[in-house]
mmCIF file of C-alpha atoms in Angstrom:
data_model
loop_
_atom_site.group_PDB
_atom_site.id
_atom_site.type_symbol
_atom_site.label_atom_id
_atom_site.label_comp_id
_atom_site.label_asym_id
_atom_site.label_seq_id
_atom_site.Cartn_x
_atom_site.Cartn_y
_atom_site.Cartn_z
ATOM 1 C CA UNK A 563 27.708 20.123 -3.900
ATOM 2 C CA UNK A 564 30.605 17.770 -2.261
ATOM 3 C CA UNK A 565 30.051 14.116 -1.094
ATOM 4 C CA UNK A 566 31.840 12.629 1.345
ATOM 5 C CA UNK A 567 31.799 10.064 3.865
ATOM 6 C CA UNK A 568 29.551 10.682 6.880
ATOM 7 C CA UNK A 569 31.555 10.607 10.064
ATOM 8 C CA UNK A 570 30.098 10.761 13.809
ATOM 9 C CA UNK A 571 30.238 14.757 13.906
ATOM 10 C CA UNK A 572 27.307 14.699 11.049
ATOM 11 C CA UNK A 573 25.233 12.749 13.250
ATOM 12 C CA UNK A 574 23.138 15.710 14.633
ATOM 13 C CA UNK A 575 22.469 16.915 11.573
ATOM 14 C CA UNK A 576 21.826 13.847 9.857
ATOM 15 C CA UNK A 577 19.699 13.008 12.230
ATOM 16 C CA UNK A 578 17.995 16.663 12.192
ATOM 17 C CA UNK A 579 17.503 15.932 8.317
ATOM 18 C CA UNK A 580 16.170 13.035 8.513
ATOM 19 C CA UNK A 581 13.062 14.205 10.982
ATOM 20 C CA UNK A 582 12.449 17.119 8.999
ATOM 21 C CA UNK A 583 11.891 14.697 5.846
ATOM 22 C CA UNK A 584 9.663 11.956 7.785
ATOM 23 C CA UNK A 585 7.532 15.102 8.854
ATOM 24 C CA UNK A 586 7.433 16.028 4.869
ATOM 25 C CA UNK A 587 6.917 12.280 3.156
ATOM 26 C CA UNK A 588 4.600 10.937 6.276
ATOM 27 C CA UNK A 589 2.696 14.200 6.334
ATOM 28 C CA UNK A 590 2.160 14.250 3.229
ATOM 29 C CA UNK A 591 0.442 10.803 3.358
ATOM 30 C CA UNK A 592 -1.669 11.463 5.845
ATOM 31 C CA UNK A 593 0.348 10.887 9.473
ATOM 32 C CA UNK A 594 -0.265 13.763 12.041
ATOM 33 C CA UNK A 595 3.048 15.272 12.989
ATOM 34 C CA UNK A 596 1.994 13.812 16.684
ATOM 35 C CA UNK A 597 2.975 10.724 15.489
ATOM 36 C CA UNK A 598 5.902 11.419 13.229
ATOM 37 C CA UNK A 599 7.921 12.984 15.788
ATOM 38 C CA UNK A 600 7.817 10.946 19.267
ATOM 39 C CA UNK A 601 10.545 10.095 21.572
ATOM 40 C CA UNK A 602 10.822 6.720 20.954
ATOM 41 C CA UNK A 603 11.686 6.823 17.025
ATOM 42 C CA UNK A 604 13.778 9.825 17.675
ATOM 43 C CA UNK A 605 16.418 7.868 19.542
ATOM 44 C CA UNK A 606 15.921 4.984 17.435
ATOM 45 C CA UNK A 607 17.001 6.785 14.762
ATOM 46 C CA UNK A 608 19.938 8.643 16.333
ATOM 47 C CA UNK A 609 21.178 5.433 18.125
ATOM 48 C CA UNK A 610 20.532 3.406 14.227
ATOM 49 C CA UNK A 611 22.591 6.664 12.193
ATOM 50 C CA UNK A 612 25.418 6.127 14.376
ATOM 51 C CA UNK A 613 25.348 2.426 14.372
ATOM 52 C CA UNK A 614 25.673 2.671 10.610
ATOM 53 C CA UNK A 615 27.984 5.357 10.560
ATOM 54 C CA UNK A 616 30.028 3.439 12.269
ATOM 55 C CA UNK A 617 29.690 0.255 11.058
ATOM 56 C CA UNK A 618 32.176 -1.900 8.923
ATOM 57 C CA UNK A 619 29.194 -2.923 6.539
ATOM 58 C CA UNK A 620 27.199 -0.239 6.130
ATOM 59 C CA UNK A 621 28.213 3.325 3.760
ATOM 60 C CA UNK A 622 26.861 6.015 4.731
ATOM 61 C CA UNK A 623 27.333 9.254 2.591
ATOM 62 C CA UNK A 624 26.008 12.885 3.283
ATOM 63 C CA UNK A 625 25.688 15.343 0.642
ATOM 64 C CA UNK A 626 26.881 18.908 1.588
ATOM 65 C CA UNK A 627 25.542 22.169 0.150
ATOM 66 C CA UNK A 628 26.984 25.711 1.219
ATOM 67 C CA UNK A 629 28.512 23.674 4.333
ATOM 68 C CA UNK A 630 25.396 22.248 5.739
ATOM 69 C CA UNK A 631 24.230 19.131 5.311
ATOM 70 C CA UNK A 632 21.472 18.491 2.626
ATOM 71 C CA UNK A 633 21.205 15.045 2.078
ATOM 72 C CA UNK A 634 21.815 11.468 3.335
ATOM 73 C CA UNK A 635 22.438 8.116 1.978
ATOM 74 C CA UNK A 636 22.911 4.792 3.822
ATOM 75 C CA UNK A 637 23.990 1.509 1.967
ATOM 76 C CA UNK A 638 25.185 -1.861 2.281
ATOM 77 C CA UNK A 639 24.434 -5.796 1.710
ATOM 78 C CA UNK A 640 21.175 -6.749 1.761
ATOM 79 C CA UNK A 641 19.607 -7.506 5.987
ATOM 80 C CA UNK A 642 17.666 -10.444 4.170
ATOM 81 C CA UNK A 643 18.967 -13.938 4.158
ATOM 82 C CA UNK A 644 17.151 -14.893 1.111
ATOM 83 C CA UNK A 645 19.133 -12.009 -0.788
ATOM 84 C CA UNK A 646 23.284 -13.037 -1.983
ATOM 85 C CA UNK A 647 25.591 -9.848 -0.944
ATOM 86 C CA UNK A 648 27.896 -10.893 -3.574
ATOM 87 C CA UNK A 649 25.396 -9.801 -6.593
ATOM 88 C CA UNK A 650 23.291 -7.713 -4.403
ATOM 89 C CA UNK A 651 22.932 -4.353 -2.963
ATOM 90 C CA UNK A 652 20.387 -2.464 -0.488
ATOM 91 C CA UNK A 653 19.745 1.058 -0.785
ATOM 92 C CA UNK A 654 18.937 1.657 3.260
ATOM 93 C CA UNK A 655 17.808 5.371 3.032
ATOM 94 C CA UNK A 656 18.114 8.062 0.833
ATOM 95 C CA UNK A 657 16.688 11.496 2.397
ATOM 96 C CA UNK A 658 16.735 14.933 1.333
ATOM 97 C CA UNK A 659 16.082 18.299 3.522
ATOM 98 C CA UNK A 660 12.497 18.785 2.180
ATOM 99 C CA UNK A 661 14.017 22.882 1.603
ATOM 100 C CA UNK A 662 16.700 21.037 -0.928
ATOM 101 C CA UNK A 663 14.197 18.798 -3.045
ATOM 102 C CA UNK A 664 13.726 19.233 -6.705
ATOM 103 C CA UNK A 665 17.962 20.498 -6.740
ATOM 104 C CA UNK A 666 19.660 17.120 -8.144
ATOM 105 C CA UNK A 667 20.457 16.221 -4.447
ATOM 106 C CA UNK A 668 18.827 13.024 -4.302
ATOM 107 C CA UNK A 669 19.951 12.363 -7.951
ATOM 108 C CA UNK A 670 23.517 12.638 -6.936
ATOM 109 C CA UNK A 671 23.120 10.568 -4.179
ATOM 110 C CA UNK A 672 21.551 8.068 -5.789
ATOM 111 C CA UNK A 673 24.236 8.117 -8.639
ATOM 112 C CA UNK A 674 26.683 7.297 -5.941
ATOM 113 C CA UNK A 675 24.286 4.404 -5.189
ATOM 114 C CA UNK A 676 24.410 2.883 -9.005
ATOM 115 C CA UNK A 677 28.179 3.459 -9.103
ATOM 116 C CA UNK A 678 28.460 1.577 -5.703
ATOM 117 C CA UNK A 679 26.557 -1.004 -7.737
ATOM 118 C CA UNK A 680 29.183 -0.902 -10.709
ATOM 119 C CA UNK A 681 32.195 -0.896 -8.408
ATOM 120 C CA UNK A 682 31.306 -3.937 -6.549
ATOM 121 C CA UNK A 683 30.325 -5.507 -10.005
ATOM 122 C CA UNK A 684 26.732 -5.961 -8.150
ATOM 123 C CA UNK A 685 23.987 -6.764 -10.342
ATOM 124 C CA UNK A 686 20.973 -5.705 -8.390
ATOM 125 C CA UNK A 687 20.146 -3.137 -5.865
ATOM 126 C CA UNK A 688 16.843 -3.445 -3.589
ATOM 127 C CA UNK A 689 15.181 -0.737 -1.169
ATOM 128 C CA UNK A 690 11.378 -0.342 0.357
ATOM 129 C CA UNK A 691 9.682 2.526 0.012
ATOM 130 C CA UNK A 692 6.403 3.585 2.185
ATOM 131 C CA UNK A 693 3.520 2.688 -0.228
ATOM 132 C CA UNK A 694 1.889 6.549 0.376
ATOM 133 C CA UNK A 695 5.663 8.348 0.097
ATOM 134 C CA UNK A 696 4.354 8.719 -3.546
ATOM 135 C CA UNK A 697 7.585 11.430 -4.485
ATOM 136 C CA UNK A 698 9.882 8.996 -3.452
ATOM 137 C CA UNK A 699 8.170 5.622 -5.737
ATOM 138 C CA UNK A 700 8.121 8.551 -8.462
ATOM 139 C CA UNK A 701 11.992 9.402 -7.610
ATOM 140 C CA UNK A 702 12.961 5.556 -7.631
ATOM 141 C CA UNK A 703 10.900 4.470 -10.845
ATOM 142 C CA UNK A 704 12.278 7.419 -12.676
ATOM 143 C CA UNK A 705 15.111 6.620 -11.808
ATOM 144 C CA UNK A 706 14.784 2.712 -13.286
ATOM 145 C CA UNK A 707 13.382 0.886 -9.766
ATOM 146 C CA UNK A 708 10.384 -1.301 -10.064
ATOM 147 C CA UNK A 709 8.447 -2.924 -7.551
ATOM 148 C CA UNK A 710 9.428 -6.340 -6.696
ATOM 149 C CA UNK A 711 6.485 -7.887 -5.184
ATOM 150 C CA UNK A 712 7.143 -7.757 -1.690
ATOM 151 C CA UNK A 713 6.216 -5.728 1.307
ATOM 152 C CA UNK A 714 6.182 -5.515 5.169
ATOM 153 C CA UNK A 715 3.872 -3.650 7.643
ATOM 154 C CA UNK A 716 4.144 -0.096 7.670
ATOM 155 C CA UNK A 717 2.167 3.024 9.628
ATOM 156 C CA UNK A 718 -1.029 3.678 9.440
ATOM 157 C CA UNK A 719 -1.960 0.155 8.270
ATOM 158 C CA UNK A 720 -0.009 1.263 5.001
ATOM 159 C CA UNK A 721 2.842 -1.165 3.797
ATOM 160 C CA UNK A 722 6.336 -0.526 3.081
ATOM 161 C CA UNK A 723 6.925 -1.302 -1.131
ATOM 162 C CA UNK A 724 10.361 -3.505 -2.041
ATOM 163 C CA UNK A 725 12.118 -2.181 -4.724
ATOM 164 C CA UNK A 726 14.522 -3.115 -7.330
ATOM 165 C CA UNK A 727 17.126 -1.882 -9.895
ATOM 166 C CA UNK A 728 18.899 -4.339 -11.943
ATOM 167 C CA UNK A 729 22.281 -3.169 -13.290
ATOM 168 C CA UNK A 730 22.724 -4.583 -16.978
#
């Protein structure tokens, strides 16, 4: 597996990854594929990869296995005012082609999240995480994330967790 920097030629298939997993995690909790894959969040999320591939504040990272894309991860400062970017870090997305899970692809990724973390000398790292995506809240506590106490509206009347992973 190589990691690298995402660049504007991975956008199709970041984007074509990230689809595939929404259809797995929102499935999974319930949402009818009808309303996982619509127009209107499918250029919302091409037009918001490329905005953060290209953007001076945001990292985005893809994982590559056998020369094809298998995973994603988008990073940066915190969007909340109430949260300092100088001790801070938000983990924006990590996704993994739902054929690719359970192979150390997310784990990797997320390693390059912690080390980001270490780097920066940053002492905590937030994320959300939707409240029924119950592989992903197993992923993240395993992984030393615990819920923070907040949340924001999510589908199906279900809310979207915060996260958080304090570096010691």
């Amino acid at each position: 597996m190589e990691i690298r920097e995402a660049g504007p030629g991975d956008l199709s298939a970041i984007v074509g990854l990230h689809s595939r997993a929404r259809v797995a995690y929102y499935g999974a909790g319930g949402l009818p594929v009808g309303e996982i894959l619509t127009p209107e969040p499918a250029r919302e999320q091409r037009e918001g990869w490329a905005a953060a591939i290209t953007s001076a504040h945001k990292q985005v990272r893809v994982a590559i296995v056998d020369g094809a894309v298998a995973g994603v991860l988008a990073m940066g400062p915190p969007p909340s005012s109430g949260l300092d970017p100088r001790t801070t870090a938000q983990l924006y997305q990590i996704h993994v082609d739902p054929e690719m899970w359970g192979r150390g692809v997310g784990s990797a990724l997320h390693a390059l999240f912690v080390r980001h973390l270490a780097d920066e000398g940053l002492v905590l790292g937030v994320l959300e995480v939707w409240k029924r995506n119950t592989r992903a809240r197993a992923f993240y506590t395993r992984h030393g994330w615990r819920p923070d106490g907040t949340s924001r509206p999510g589908p199906a009347q279900t809310p979207y967790l915060g996260m958080r992973l304090t570096r010691l």
